[in-house]
Tab-separated table of C-alpha atoms and ligand atoms in Angstrom:
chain	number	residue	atom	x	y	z
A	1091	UNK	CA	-45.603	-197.420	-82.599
A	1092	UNK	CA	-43.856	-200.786	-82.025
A	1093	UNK	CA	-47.270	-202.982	-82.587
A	1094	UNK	CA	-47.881	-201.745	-86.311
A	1095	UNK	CA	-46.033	-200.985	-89.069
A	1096	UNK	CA	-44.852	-197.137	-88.592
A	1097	UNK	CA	-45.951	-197.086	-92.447
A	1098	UNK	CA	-45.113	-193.092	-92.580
A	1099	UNK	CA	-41.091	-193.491	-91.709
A	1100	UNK	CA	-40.959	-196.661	-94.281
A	1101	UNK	CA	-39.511	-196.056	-97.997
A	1102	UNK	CA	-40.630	-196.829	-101.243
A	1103	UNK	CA	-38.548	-199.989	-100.914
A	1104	UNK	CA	-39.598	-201.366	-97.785
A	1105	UNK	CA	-43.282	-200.236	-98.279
A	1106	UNK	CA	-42.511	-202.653	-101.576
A	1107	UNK	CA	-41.312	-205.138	-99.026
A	1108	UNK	CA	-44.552	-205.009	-97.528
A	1109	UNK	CA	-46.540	-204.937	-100.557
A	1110	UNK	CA	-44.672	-208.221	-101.653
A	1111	UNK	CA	-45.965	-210.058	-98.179
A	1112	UNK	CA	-49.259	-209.198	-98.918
A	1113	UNK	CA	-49.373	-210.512	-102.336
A	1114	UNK	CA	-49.708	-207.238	-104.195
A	1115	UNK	CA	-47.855	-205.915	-107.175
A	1116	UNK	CA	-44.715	-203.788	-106.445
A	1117	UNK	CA	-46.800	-200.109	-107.815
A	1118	UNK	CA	-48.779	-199.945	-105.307
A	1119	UNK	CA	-46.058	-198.821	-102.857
A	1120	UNK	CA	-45.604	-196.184	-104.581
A	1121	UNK	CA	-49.004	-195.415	-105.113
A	1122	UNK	CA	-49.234	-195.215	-101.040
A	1123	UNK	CA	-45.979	-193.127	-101.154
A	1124	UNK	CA	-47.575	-190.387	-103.126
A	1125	UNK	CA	-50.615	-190.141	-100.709
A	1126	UNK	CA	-48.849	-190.118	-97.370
A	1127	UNK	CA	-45.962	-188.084	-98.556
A	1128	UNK	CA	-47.593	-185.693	-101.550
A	1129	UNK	CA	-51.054	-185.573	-100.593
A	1130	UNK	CA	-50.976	-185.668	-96.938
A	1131	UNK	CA	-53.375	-188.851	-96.517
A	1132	UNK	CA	-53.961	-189.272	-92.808
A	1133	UNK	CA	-56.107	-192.702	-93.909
A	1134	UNK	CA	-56.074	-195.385	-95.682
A	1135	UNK	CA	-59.423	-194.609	-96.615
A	1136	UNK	CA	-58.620	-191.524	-98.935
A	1137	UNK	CA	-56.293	-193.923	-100.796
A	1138	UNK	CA	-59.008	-194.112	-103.481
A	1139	UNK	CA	-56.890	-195.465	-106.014
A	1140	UNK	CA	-56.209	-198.684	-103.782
A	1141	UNK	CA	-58.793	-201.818	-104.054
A	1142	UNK	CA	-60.958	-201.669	-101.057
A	1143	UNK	CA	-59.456	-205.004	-99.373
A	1144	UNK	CA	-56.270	-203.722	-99.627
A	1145	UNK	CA	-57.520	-200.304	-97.697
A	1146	UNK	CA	-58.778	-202.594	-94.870
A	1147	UNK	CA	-55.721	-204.796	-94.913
A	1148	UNK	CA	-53.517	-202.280	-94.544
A	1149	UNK	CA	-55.627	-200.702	-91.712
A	1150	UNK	CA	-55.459	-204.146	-89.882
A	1151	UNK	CA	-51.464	-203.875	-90.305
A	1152	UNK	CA	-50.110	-200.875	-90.218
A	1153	UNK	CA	-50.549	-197.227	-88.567
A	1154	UNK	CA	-50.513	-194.075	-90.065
A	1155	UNK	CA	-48.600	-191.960	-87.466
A	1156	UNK	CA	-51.336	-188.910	-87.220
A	1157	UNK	CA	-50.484	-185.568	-85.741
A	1158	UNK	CA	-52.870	-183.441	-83.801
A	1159	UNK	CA	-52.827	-179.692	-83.429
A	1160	UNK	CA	-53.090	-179.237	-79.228
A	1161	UNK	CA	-52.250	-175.299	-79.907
A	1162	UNK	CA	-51.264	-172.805	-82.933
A	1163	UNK	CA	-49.846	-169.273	-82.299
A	1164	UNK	CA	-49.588	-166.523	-85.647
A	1165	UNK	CA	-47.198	-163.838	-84.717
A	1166	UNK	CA	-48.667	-160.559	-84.761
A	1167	UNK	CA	-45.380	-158.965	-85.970
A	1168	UNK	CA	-44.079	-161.122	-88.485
A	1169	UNK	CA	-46.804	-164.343	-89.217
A	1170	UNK	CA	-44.496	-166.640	-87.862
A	1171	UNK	CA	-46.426	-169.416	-87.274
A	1172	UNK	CA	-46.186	-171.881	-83.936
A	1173	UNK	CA	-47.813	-175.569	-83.204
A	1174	UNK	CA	-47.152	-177.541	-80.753
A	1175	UNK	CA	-48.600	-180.745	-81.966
A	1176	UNK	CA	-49.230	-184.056	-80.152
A	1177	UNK	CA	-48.267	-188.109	-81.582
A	1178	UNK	CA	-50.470	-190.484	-79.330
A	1179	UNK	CA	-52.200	-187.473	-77.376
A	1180	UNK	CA	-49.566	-186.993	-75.464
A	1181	UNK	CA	-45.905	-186.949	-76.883
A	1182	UNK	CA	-45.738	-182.899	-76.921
A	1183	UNK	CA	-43.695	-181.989	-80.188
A	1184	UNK	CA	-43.479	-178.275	-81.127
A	1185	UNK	CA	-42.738	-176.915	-84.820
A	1186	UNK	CA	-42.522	-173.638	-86.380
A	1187	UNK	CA	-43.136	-172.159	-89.806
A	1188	UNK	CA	-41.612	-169.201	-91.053
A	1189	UNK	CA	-42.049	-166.611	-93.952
A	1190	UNK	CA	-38.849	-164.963	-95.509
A	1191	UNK	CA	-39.496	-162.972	-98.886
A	1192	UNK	CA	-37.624	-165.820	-100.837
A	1193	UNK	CA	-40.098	-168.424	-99.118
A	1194	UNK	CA	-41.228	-170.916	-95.832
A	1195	UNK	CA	-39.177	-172.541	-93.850
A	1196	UNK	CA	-40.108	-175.024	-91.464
A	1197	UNK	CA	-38.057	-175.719	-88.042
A	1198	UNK	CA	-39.302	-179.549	-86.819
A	1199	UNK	CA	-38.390	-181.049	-83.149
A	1200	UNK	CA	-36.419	-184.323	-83.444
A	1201	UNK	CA	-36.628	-185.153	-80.031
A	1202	UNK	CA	-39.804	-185.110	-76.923
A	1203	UNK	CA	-37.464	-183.258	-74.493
A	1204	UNK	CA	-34.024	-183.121	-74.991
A	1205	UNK	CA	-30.937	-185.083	-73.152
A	1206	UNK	CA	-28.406	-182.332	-73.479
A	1207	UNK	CA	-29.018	-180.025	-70.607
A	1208	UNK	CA	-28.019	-176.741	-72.166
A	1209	UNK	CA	-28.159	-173.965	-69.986
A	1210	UNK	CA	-30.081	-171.643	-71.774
A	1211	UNK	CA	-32.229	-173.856	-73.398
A	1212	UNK	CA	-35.837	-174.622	-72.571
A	1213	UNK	CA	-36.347	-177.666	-74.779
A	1214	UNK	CA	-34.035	-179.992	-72.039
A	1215	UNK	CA	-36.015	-178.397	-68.541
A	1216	UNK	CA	-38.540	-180.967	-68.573
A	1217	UNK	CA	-36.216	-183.840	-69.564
A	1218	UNK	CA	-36.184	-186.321	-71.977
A	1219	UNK	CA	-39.402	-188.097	-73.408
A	1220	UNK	CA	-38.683	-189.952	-76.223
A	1221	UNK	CA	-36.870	-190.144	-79.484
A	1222	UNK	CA	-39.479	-188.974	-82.601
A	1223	UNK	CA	-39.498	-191.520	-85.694
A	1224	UNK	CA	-38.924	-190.128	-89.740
A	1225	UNK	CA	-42.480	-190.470	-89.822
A	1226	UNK	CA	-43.002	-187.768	-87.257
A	1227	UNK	CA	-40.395	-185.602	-88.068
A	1228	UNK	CA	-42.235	-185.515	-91.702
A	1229	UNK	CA	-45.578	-185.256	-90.378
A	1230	UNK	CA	-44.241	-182.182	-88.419
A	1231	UNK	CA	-43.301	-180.355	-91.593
A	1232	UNK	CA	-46.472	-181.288	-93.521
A	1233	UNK	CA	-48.294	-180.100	-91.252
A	1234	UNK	CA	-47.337	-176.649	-91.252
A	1235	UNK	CA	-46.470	-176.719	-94.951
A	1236	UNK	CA	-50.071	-176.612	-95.279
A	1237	UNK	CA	-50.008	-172.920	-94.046
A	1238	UNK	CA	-47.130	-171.764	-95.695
A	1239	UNK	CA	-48.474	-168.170	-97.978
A	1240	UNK	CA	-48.056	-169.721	-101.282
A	1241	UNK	CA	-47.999	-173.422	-100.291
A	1242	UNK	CA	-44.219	-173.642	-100.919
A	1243	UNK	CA	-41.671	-174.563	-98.642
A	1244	UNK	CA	-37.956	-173.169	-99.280
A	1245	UNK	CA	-36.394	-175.352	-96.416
A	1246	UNK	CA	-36.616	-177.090	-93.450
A	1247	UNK	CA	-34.124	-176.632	-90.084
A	1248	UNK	CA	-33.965	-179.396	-87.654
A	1249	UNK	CA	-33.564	-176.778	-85.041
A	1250	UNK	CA	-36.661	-177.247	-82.627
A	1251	UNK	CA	-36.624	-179.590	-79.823
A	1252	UNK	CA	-34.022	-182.399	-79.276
A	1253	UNK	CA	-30.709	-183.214	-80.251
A	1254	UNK	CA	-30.918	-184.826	-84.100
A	1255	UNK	CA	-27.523	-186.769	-84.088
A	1256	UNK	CA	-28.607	-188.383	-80.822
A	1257	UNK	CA	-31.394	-189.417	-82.885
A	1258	UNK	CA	-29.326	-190.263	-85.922
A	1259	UNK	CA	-31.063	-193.269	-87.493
A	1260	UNK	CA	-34.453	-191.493	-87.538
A	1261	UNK	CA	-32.846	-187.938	-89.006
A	1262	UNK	CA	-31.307	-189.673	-92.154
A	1263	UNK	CA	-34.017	-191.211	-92.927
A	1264	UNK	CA	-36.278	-188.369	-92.545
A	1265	UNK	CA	-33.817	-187.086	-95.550
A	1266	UNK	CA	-34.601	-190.134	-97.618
A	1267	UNK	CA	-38.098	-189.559	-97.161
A	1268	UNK	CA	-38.125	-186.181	-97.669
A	1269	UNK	CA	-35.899	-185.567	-100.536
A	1270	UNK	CA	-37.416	-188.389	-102.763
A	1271	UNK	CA	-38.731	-187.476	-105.836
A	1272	UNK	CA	-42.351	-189.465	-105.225
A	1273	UNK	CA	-42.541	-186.855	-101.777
A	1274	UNK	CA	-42.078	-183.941	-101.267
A	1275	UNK	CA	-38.965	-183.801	-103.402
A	1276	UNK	CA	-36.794	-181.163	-100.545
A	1277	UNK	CA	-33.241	-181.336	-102.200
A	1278	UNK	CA	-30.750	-181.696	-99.170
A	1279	UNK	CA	-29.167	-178.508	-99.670
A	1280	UNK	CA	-32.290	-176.981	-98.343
A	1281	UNK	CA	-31.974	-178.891	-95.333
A	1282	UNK	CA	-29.825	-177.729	-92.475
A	1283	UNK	CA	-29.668	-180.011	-89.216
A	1284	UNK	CA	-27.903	-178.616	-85.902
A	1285	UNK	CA	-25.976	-179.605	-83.674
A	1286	UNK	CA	-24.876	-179.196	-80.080
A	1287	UNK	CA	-21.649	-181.066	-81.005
A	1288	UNK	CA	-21.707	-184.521	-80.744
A	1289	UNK	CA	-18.299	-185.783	-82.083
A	1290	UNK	CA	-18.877	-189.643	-82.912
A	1291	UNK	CA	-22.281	-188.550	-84.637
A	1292	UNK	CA	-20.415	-185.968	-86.917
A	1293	UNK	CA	-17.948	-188.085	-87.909
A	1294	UNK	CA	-20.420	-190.995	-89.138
A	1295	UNK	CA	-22.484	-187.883	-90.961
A	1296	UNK	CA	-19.114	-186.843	-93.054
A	1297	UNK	CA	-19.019	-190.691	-93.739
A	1298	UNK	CA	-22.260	-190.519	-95.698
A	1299	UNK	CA	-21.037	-187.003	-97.937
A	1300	UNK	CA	-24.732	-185.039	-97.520
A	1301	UNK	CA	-25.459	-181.717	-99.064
A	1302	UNK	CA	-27.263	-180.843	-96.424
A	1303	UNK	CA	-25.897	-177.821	-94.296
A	1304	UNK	CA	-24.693	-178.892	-90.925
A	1305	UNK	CA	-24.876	-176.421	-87.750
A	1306	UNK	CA	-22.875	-176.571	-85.094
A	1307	UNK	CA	-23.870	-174.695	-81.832
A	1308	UNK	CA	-21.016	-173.452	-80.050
A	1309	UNK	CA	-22.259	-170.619	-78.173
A	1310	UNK	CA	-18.257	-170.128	-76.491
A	1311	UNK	CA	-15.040	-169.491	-77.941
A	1312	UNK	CA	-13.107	-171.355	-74.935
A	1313	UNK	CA	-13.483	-174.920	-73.024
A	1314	UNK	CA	-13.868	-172.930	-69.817
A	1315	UNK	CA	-16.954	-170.840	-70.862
A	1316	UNK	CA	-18.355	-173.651	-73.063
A	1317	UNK	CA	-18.158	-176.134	-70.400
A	1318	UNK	CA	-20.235	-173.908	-67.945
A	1319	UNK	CA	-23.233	-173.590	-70.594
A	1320	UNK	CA	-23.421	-177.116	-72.280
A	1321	UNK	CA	-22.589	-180.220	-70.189
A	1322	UNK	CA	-21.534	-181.664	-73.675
A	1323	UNK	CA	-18.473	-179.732	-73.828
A	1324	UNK	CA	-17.174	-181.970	-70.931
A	1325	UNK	CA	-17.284	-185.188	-73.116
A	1326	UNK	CA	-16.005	-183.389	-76.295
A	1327	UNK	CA	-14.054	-180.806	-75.644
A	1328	UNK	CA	-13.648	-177.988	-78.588
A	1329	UNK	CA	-10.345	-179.198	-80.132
A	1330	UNK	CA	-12.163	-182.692	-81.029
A	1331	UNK	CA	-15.055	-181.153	-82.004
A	1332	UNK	CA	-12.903	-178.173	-84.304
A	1333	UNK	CA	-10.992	-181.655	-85.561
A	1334	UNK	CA	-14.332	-183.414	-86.300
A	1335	UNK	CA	-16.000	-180.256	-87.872
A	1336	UNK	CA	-12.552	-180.112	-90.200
A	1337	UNK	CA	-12.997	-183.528	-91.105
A	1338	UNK	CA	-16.402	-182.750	-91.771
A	1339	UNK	CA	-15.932	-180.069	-94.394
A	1340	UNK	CA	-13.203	-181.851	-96.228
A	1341	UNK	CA	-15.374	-184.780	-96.623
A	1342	UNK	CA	-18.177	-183.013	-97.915
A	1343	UNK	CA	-16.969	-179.500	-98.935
A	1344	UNK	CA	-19.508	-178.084	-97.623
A	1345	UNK	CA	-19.821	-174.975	-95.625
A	1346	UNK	CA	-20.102	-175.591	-91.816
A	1347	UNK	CA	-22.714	-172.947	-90.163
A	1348	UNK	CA	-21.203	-172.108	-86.340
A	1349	UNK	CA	-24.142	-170.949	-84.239
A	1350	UNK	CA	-22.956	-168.417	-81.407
A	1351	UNK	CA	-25.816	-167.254	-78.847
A	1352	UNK	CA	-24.659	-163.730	-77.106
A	1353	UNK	CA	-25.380	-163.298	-73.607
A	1354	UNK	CA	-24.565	-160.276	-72.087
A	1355	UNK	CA	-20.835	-160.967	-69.995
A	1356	UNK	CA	-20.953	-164.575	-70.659
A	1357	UNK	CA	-19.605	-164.905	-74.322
A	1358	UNK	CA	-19.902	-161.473	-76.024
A	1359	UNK	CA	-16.055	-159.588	-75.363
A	1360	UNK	CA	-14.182	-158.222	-78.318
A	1361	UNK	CA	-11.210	-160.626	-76.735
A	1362	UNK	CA	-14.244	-163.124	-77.083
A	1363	UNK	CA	-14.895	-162.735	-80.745
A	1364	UNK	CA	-11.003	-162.313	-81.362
A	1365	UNK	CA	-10.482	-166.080	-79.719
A	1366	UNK	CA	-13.345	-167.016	-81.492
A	1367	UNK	CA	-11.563	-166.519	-84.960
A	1368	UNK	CA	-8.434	-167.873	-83.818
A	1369	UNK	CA	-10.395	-170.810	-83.177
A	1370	UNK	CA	-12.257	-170.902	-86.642
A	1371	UNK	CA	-9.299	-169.994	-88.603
A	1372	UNK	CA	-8.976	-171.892	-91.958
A	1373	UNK	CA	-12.342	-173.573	-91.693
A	1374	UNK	CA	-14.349	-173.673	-94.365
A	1375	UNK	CA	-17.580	-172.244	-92.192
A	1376	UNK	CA	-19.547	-168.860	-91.591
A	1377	UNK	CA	-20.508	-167.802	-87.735
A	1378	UNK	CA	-24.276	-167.057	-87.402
A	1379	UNK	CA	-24.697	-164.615	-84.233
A	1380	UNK	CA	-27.715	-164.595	-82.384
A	1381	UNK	CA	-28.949	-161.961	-79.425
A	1382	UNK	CA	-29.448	-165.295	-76.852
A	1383	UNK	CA	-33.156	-165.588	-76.342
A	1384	UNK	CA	-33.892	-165.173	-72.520
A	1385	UNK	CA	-35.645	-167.897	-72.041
A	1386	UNK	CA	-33.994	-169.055	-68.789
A	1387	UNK	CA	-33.210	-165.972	-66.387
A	1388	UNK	CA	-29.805	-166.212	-65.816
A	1389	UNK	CA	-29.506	-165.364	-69.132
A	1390	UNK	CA	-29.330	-161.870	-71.024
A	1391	UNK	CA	-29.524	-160.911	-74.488
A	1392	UNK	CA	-26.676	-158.635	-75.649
A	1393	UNK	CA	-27.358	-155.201	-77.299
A	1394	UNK	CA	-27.995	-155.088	-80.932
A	1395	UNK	CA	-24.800	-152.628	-81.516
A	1396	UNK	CA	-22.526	-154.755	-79.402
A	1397	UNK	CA	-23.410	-157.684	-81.693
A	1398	UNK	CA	-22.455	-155.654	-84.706
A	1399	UNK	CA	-18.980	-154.974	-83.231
A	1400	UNK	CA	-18.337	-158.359	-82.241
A	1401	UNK	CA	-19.425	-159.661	-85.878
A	1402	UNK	CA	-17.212	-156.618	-87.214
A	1403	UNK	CA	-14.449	-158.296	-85.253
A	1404	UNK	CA	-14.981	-161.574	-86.734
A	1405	UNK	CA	-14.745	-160.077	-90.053
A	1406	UNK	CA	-11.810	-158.031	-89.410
A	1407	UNK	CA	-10.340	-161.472	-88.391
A	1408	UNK	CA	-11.392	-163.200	-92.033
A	1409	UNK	CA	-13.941	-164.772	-90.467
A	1410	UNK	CA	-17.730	-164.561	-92.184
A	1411	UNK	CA	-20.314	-164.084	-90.213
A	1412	UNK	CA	-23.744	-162.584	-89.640
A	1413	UNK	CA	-26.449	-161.853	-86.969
A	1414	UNK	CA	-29.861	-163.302	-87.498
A	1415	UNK	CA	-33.480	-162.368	-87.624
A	1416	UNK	CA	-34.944	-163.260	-84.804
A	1417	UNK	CA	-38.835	-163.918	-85.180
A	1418	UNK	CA	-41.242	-164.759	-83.441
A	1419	UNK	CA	-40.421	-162.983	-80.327
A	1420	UNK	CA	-43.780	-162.389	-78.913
A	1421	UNK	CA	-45.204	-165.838	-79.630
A	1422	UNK	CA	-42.590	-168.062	-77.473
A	1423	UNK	CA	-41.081	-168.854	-80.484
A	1424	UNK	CA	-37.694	-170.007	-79.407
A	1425	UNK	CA	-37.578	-173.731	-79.025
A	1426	UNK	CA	-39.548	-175.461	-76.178
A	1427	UNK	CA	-40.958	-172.192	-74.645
A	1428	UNK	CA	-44.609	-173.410	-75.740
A	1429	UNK	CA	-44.336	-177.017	-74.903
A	1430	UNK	CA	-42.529	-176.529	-71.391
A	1431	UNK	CA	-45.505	-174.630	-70.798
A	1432	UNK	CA	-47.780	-177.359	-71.794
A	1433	UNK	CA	-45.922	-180.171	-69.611
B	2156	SAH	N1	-29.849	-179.797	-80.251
B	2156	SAH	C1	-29.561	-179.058	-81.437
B	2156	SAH	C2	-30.779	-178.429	-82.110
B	2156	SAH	C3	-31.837	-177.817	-81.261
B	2156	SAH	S1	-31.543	-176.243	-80.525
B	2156	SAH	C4	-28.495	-178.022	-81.162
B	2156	SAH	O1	-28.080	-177.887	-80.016
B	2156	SAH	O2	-28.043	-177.373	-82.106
B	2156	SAH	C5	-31.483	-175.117	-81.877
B	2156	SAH	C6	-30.596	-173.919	-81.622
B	2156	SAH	O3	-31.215	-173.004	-80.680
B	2156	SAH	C7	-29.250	-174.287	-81.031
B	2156	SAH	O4	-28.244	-173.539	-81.629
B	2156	SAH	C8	-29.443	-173.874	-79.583
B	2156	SAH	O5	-28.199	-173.711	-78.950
B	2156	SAH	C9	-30.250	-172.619	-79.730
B	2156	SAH	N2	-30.896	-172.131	-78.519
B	2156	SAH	C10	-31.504	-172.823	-77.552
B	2156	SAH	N3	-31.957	-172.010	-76.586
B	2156	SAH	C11	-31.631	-170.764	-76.973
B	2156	SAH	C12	-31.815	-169.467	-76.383
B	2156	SAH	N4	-32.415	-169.313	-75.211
B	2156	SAH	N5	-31.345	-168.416	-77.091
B	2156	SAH	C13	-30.737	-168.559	-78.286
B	2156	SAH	N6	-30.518	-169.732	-78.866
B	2156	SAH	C14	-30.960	-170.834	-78.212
């Protein structure tokens, strides 16, 4: 990507920038904004509104960063829809697309591999590739926009594989790209990006007041038990992190989402859930409670009515919360299961 322009992760501005050095007028940027981020040009060619010399110039000097389907899986139970997708043949990104009633949602990978080494997680077994550009996180959800029932998308999660604040440069200005009104026009607050908790990162995001929903994954109501699942724990423990995450909502004011994966004995206790409030108390947040997706062995979802008490407990304790959908389930839909078996 270094040798030509990554012309899908420039704005209107810069693409204007370019424009400028090659003596044309300022429009046609956004001319070539519209096609690679409305109508899903994958060559200067289709641009059929640009003069032929400019097609080939452009060719010459810049790339369009294509995406090619290696594998697509439809869910028989609920059409949840997975890719895994390859950026020069062999950077292995997977995405996912999937259809509530109120609309499609699309969950894109920030990240070849991951650098976080979460227990449970299969996205960070095969280590760390590379970081994905703007242009590839976009490409990701245009991709499987194109399947979405009524060609709509309702939102996009930056929940697949990677770590987005350890990739924060590209993730905000995916949101540039993808919330301006030449592209695809997402508003923010349809955006949510997670986290595993990576305090500097959080801080800077507060700095630049988004509307976007931020996610943190917590997965443990203790340093001791969080510290034994995500290695990040140990270089933030939780009472930075709760101080970031505070700092985060009174910048913004907007709700924090706290991701907790049960696993059966790890992280599921009523005493569990009841530190877990004490912990959240006075936050402006909601806990989303998922049955932990056993992915890696060691790991064991916890029943269905045990997850109802504990988010009964977290209620009882003023403390939102709810369990989530899980879909998907017989198409390796949780994140990295179909790339790790790619690699
Ligand atoms: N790195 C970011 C985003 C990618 S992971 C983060 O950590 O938030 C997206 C979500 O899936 C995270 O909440 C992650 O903890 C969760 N996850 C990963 N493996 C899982 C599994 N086996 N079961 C349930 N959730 C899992």
């Amino acid at each position: 990507m270094k040798l030509k322009n990554d012309i899908l992760s420039k704005t209107p501005l810069e693409i204007a920038e370019l424009m400028a050095e090659l003596g044309q007028p300022k429009y046609r940027a956004d001319q070539i904004f519209e096609w690679l981020h409305r109508r899903n040009a994958t060559s200067f060619d289709e641009m059929e509104n640009l003069p032929k010399s400019l097609r080939k110039e452009l060719e010459r000097v810049c790339k369009i960063q294509n995406i090619s389907e290696v594998e697509k899986l439809i869910s028989k139970n609920d059409g949840t829809t997975k890719f895994l997708t390859a950026f020069d043949n062999d950077v292995l990104v997977e995405s996912v697309l999937m259809s509530y009633r109120h609309g499609a949602s699309v969950c894109i990978s920030t990240q070849a591999g991951c650098k976080m080494g979460c227990k449970f997680c299969v996205s960070t077994e095969e280590g760390f590739q590379r970081n994905l550009t703007a242009g590839e996180y976009c490409a990701q959800v245009y991709n499987a926009a194109k399947e979405s029932p009524n060609g709509k998308l309702s939102g996009i999660v930056l929940m697949g594989c990677g770590e987005p604040l350890d990739n924060l440069d590209a993730t905000t200005r995916f949101l540039e790209l993808i919330s301006h009104p030449k592209g695809l026009n997402i508003g923010q607050r349809h955006i949510t990006i997670s986290t595993c908790g990576l305090v500097p990162q959080i801080y800077e995001l507060a700095e630049q007041q988004l509307q976007i929903t931020l996610a943190i994954s917590l997965h443990a109501p203790s340093d001791e038990i969080r510290k034994t699942i995500m290695p990040i724990a140990k270089k933030y423990p939780m009472k930075e992190l709760i101080q970031s995450c505070k700092y985060y909502t009174e910048k913004t004011r907007r709700r924090l989402t706290f991701e907790y994966a049960l696993a059966k004995g790890l992280n599921d206790s009523t005493n569990h859930a009841k530190a877990l409030a004490k912990l959240l108390k006075g936050l402006l947040c909601h806990v989303n409670l998922i049955p932990i997706n056993k992915a890696r062995d060691k790991f064991h979802p916890t029943p269905r009515r045990e997850i109802e008490a504990f988010a009964q407990t977290l209620q009882d304790n003023n403390i939102n919360a709810t369990i989530r959908r899980s879909l998907g389930g017989d198409i390796d839909a949780a994140c990295g299961q179909l790339r790790a078996r790619h690699i």
